[in-house]
Every structure is written in C-alpha cells, then in structure tokens.
PDB file of C-alpha atoms in Angstrom:
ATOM      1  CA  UNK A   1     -18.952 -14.006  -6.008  1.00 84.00           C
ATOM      2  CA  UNK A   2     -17.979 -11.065  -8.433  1.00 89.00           C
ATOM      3  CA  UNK A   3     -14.760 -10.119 -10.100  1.00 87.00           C
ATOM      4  CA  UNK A   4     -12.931  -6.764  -9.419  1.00 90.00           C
ATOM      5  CA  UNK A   5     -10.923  -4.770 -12.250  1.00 91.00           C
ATOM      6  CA  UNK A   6      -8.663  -1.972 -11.762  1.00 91.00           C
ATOM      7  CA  UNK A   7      -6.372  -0.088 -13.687  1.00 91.00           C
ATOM      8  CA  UNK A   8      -3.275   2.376 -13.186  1.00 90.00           C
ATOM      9  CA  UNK A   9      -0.601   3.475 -15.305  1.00 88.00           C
ATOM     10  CA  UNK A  10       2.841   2.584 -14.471  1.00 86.00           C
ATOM     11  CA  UNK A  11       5.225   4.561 -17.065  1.00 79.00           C
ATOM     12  CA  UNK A  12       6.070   8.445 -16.261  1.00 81.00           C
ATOM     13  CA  UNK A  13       5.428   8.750 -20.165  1.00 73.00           C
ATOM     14  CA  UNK A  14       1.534   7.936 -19.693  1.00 73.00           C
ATOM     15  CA  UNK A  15       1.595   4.686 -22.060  1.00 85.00           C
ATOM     16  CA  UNK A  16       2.314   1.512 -19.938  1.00 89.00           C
ATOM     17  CA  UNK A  17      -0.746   0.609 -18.688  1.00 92.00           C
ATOM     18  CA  UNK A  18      -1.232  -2.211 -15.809  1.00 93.00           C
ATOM     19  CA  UNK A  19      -5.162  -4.067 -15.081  1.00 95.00           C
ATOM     20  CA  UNK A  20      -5.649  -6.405 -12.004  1.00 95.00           C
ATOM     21  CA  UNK A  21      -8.642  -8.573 -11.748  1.00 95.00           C
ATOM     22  CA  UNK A  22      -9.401 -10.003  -8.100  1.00 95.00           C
ATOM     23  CA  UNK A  23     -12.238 -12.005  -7.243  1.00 93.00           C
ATOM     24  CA  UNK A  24     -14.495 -10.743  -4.280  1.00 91.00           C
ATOM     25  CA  UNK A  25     -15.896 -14.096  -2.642  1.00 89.00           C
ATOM     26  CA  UNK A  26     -16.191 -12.870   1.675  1.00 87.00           C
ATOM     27  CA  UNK A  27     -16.674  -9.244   2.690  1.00 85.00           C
ATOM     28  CA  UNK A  28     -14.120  -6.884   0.994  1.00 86.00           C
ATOM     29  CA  UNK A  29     -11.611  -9.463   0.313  1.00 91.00           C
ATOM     30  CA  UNK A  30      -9.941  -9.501  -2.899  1.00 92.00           C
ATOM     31  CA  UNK A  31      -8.223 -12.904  -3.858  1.00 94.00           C
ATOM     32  CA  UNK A  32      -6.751 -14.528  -6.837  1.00 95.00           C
ATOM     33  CA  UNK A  33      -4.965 -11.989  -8.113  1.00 95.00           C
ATOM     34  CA  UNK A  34      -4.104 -11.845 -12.161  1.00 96.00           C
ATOM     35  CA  UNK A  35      -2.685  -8.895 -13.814  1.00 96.00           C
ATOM     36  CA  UNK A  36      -1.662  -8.119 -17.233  1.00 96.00           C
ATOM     37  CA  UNK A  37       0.063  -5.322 -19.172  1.00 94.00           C
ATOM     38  CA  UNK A  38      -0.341  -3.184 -22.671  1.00 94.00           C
ATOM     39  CA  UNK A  39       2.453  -0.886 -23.489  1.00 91.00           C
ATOM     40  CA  UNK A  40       0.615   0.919 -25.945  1.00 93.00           C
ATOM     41  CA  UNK A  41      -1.655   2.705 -23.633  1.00 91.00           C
ATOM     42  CA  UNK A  42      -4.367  -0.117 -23.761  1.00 92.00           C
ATOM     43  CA  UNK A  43      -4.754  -0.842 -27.499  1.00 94.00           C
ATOM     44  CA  UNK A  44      -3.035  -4.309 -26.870  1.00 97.00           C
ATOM     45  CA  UNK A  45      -2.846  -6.111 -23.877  1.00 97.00           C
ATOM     46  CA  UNK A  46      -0.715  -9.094 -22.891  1.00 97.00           C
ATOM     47  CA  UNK A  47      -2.577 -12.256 -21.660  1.00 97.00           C
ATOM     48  CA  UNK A  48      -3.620 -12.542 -17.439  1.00 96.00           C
ATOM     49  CA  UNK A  49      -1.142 -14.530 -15.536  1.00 96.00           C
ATOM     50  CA  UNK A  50      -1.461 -15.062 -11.353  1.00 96.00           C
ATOM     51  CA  UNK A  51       0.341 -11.878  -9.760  1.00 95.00           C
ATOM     52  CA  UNK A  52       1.894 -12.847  -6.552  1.00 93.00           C
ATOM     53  CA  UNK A  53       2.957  -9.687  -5.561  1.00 93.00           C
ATOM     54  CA  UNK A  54      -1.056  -8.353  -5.313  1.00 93.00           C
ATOM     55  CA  UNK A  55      -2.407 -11.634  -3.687  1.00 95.00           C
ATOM     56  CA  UNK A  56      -3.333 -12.915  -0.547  1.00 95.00           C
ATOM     57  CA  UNK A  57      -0.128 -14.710   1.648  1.00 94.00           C
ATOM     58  CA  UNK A  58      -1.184 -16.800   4.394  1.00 94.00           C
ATOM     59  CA  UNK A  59       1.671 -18.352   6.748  1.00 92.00           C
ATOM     60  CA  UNK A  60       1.809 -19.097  10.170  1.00 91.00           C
ATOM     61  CA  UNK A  61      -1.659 -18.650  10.959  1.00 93.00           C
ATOM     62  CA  UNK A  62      -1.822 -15.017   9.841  1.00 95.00           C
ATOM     63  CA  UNK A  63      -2.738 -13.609   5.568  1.00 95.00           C
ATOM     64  CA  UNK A  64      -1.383 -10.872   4.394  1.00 96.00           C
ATOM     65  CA  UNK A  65      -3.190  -8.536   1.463  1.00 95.00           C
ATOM     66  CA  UNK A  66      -1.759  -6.046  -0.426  1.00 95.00           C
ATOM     67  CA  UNK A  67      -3.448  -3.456  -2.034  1.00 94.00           C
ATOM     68  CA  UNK A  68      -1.207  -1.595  -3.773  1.00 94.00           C
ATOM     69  CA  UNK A  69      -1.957   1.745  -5.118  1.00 92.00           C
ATOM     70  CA  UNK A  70      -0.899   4.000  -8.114  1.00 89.00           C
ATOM     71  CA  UNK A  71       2.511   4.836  -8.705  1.00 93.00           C
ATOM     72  CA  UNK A  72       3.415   8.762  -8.742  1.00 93.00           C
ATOM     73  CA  UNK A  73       7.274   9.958 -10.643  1.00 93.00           C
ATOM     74  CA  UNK A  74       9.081  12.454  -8.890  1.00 94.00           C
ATOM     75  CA  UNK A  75      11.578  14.362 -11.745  1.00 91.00           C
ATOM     76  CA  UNK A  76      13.519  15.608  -9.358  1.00 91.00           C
ATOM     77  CA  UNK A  77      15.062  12.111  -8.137  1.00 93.00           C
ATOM     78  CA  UNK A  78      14.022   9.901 -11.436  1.00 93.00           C
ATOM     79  CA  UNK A  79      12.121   7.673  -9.262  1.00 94.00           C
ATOM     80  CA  UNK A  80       9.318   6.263  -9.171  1.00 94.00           C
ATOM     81  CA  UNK A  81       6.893   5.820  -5.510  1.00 96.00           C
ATOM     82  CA  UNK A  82       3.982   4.001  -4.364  1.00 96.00           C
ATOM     83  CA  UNK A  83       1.518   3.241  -1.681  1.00 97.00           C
ATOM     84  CA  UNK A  84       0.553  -0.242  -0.162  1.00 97.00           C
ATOM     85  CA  UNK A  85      -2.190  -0.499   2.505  1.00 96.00           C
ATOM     86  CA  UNK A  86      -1.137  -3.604   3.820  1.00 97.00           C
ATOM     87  CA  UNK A  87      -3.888  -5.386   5.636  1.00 96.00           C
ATOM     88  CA  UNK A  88      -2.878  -8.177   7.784  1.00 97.00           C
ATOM     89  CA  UNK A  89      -5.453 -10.662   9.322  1.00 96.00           C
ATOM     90  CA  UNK A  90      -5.769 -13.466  11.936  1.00 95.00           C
ATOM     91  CA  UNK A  91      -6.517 -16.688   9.953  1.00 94.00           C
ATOM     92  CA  UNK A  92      -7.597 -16.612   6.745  1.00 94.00           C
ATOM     93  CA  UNK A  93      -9.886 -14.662   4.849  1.00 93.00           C
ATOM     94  CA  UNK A  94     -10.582 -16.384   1.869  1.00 93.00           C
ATOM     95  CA  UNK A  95     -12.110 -18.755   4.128  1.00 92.00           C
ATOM     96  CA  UNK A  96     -13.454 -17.041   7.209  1.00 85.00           C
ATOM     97  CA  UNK A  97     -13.604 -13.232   5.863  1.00 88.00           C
ATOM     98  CA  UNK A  98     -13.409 -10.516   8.020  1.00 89.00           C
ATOM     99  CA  UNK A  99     -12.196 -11.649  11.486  1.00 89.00           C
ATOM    100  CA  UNK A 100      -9.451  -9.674  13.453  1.00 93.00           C
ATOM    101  CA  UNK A 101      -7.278  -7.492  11.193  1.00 95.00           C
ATOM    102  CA  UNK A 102      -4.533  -4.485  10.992  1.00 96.00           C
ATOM    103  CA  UNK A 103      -3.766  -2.309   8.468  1.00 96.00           C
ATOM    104  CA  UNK A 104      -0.247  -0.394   7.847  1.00 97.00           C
ATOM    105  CA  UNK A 105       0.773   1.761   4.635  1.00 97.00           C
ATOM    106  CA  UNK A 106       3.979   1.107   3.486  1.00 97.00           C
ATOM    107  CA  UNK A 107       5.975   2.401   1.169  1.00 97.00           C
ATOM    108  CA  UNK A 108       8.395   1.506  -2.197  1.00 97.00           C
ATOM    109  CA  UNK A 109      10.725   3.189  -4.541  1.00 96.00           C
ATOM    110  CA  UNK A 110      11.303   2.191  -8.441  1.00 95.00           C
ATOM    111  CA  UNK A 111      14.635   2.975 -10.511  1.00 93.00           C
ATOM    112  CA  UNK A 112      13.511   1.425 -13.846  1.00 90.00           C
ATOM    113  CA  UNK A 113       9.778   2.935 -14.544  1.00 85.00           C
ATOM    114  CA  UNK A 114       7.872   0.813 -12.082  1.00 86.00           C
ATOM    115  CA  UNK A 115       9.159  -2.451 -14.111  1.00 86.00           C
ATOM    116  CA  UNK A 116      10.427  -3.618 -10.315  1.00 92.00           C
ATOM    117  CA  UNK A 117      10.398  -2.091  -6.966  1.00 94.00           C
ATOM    118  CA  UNK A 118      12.731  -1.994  -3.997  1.00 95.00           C
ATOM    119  CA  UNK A 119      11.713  -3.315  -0.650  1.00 94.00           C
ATOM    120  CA  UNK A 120       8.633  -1.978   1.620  1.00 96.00           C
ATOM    121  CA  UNK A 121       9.242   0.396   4.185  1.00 96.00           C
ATOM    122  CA  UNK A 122       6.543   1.501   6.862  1.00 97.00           C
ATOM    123  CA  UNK A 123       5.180   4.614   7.310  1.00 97.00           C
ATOM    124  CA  UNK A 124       5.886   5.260  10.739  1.00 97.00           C
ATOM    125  CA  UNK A 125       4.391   8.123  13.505  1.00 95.00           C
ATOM    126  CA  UNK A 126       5.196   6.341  16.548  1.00 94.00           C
ATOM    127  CA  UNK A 127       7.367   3.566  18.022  1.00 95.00           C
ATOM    128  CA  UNK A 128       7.577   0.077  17.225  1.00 96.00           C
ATOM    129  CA  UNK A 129       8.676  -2.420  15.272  1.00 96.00           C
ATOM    130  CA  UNK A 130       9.716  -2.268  11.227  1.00 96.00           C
ATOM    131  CA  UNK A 131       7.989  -4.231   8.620  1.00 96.00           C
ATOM    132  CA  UNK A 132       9.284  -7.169   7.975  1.00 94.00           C
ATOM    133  CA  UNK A 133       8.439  -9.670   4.978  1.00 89.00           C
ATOM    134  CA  UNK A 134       8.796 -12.896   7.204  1.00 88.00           C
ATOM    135  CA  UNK A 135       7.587 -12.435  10.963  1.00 88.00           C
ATOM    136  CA  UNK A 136       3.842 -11.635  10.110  1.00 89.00           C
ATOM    137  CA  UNK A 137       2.246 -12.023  13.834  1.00 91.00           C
ATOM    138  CA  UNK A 138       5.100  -9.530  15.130  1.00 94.00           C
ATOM    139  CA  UNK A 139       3.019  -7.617  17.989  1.00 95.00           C
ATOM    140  CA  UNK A 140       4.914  -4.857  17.882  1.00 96.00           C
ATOM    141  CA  UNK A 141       4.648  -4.404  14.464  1.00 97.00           C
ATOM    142  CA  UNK A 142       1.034  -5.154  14.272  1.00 97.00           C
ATOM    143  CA  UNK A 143      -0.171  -3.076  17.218  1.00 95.00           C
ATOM    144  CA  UNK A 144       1.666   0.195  16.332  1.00 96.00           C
ATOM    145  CA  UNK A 145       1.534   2.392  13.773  1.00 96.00           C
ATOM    146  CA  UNK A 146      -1.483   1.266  12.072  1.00 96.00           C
ATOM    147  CA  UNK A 147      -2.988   3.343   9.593  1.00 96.00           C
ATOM    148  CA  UNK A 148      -4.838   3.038   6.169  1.00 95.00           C
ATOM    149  CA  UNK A 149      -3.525   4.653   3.249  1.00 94.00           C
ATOM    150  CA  UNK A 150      -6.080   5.754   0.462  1.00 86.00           C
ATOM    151  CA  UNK A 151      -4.926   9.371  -0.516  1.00 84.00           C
ATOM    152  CA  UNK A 152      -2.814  10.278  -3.286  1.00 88.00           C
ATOM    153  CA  UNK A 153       1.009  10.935  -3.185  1.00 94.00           C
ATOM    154  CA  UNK A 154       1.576  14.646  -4.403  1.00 95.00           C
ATOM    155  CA  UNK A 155       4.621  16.459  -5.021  1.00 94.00           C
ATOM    156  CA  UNK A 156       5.717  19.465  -3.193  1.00 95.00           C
ATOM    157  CA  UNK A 157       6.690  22.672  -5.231  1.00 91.00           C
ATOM    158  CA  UNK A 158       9.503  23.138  -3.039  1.00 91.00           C
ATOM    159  CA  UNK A 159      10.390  19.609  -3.174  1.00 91.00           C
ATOM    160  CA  UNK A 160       9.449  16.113  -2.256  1.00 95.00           C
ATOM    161  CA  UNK A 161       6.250  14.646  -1.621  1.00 97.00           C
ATOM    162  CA  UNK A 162       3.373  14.415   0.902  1.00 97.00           C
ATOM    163  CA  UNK A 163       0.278  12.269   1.682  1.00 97.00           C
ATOM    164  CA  UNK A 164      -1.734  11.210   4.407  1.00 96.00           C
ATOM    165  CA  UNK A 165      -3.313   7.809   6.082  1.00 96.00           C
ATOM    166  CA  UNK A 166      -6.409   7.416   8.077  1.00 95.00           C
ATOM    167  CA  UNK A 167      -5.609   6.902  11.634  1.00 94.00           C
ATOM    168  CA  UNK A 168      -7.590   6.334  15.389  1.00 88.00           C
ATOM    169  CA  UNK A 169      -6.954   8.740  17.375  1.00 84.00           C
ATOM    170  CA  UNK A 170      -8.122   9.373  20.881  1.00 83.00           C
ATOM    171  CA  UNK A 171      -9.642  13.150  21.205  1.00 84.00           C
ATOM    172  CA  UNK A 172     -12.135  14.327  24.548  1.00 85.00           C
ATOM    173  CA  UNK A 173     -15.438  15.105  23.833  1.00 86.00           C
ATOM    174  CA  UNK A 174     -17.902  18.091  24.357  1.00 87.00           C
ATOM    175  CA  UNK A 175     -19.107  16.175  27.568  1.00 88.00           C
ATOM    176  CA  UNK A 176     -15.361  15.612  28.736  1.00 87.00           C
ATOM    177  CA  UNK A 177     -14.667  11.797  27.547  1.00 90.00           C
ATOM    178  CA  UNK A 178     -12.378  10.239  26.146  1.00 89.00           C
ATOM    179  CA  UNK A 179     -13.780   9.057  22.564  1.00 88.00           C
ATOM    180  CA  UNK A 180     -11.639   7.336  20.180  1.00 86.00           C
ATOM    181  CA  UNK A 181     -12.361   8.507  16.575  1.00 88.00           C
ATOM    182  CA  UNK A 182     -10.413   8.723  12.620  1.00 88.00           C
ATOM    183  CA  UNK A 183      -8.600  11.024  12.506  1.00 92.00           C
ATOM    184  CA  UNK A 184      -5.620  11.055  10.102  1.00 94.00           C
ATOM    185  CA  UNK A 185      -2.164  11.885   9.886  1.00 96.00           C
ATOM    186  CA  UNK A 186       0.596  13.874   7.380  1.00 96.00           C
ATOM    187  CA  UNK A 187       3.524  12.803   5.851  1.00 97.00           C
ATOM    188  CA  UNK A 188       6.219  14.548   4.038  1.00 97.00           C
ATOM    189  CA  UNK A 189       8.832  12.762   2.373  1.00 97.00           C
ATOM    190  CA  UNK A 190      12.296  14.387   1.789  1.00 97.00           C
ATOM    191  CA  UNK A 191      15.108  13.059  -0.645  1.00 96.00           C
ATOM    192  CA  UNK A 192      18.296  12.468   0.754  1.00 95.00           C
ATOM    193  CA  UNK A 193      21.011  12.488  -1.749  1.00 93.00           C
ATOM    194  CA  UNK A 194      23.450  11.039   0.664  1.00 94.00           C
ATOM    195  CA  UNK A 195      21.468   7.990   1.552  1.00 92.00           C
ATOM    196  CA  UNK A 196      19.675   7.878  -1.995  1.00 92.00           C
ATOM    197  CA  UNK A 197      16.184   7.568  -0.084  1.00 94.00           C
ATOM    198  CA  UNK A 198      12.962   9.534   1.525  1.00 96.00           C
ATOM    199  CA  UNK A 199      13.032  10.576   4.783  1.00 97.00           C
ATOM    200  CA  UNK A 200       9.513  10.955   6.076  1.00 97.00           C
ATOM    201  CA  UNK A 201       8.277  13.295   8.681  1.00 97.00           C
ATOM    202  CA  UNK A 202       4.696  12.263  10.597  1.00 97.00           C
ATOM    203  CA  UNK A 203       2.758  15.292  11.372  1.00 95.00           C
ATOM    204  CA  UNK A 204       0.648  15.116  15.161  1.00 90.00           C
ATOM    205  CA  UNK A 205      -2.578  12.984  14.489  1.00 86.00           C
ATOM    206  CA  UNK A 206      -5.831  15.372  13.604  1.00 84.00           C
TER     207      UNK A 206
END
C-alpha cells in the first residue's frame, strides 16, 4: 500500500492550486480520493476532505475511475477545458484489481475558473453510443471509441485547441498480417459561438 500525490493548478491567473492524494492498494488503482485547495499558490492549504468527483464509483456490477487531468484556459472563449481518461472496469477493483477494463477520454468545459464544470462529453472517432453518467455496462458505449488520453490540450494559433489519445488500431505487417497495435488519434476542437461549445474533429487513426 502507498499513497499517491498530485498537483495542478486550476486558476488562469497561476495561483489556485489543487493536490489529490489516492491510495494505491491493487495494480495501478488509485482509491480514496481526498483533495484540498490553497489559493495562494501553495503557501496555505485548506484541510483534505473525500473528493467524490476523483474516486472510484462502483454500481451495477461495473467501477468507474476518473483520472482527471490538468485544466488548460482558452482566452479566446473565457473558458476553461479538461481531460478525463475514464477507465471503466468489470467488478471492482479495489477488491479484485485489474480484471477486464475500458478506457474513454472525455471531455468538460468551466465558466467560473475551474471552481465547477459542466457535464462530460466523449471524445468520439467512430460510432456508438454517448457517455452517459448512469448506464455504466452500456456495450455500445464501452466497446467503441475507446481511447486513453494522456497528452496535453494545446491551443491553436489560429484558434481552438488540439490533443490526442492513444488508440488500437489494426495496421498489416511487413509479412502481410493483420497486427493490431497503438496507434493514436488527433483531435481539434473548434468553438462554436452559436451553440456556445467545441466541436471536435477526429483525425484517421496513425
């Protein structure tokens, strides 16, 4: 057993400072999440209290954990994005560890400075089903479109933002089988001022 800290500003102005500490029991599983918060770029911090939104769900025979990555501002919307890789897995992990699992990178918008976030969206390059909060054994939603999101979001100098996720993709070898491999695919996100949201574009997976 070991504990895991991590720590990522959360205020476009560089002072609001946010540190999560997890506890690693099985495999790469991070559980019991606490969090706390200094405003004063880490010269005082507020006391550790359980953060729901960072730990593991389990429901229905299926867990659910978040890891949710640093927040970038883009000054040309006043907004605020950031990456989850949401892994999903078959019974639970804080038990069992690793058994069967999927991973999907979603995606979240903040108005106020990160202080609280609109609803995940998927990152999608192919059919099938949306994210939802409730049905978490959804097929369709587990089988497609899963990817693992790690990279950065940067912005464009022509606008908007980009990233990428680490895919499988299926490619045919020098002696002429098929070979599934990671590969990874692009994303550019595009505001739309009419719908007051990104519009993402997948590229073809590399």
């Amino acid at each position: 057993q070991s504990h895991v800290i991590s720590n990522m500003y959360l205020s476009p102005r560089g002072l609001r400072r946010l540190q999560v500490r997890t506890t690693q029991i099985h495999d790469d599983v991070y559980q019991d999440a606490e969090s706390r918060f200094s405003d004063d770029n880490g010269r005082t911090w507020s006391d550790f209290h359980r953060d729901s939104e960072r730990d593991i769900t389990f429901e229905s025979g299926y867990a659910r954990e978040p890891y949710i990555f640093s927040p970038i501002y883009d000054p040309t919307t006043d907004r605020m994005i950031r990456l989850t890789m949401l892994r999903t897995h078959k019974g639970d992990p804080r038990i069992d560890g690793y058994k069967q699992l999927w991973d999907h990178s979603l995606w979240q918008i903040s108005e106020n400075e990160g202080h609280t976030w609109n609803s995940p969206s998927l990152l999608k390059y192919e059919e099938g089903a949306d994210y939802s909060i409730t049905e978490q054994g959804n097929e369709e939603y587990l089988e497609h479109n899963r990817s693992y999101t790690g990279y950065n979001l940067l912005r464009l100098n022509e606008g908007g933002l980009a990233t990428a996720c680490t895919i499988s993709t299926e490619i045919t070898n020098e002696q002429g089988a098929k070979e599934t491999v990671g590969g990874v695919v692009l994303f550019v996100g595009k505001w739309d001022a009419t719908q007051k949201n990104y519009q993402w574009q997948a590229s073809n997976p590399v």
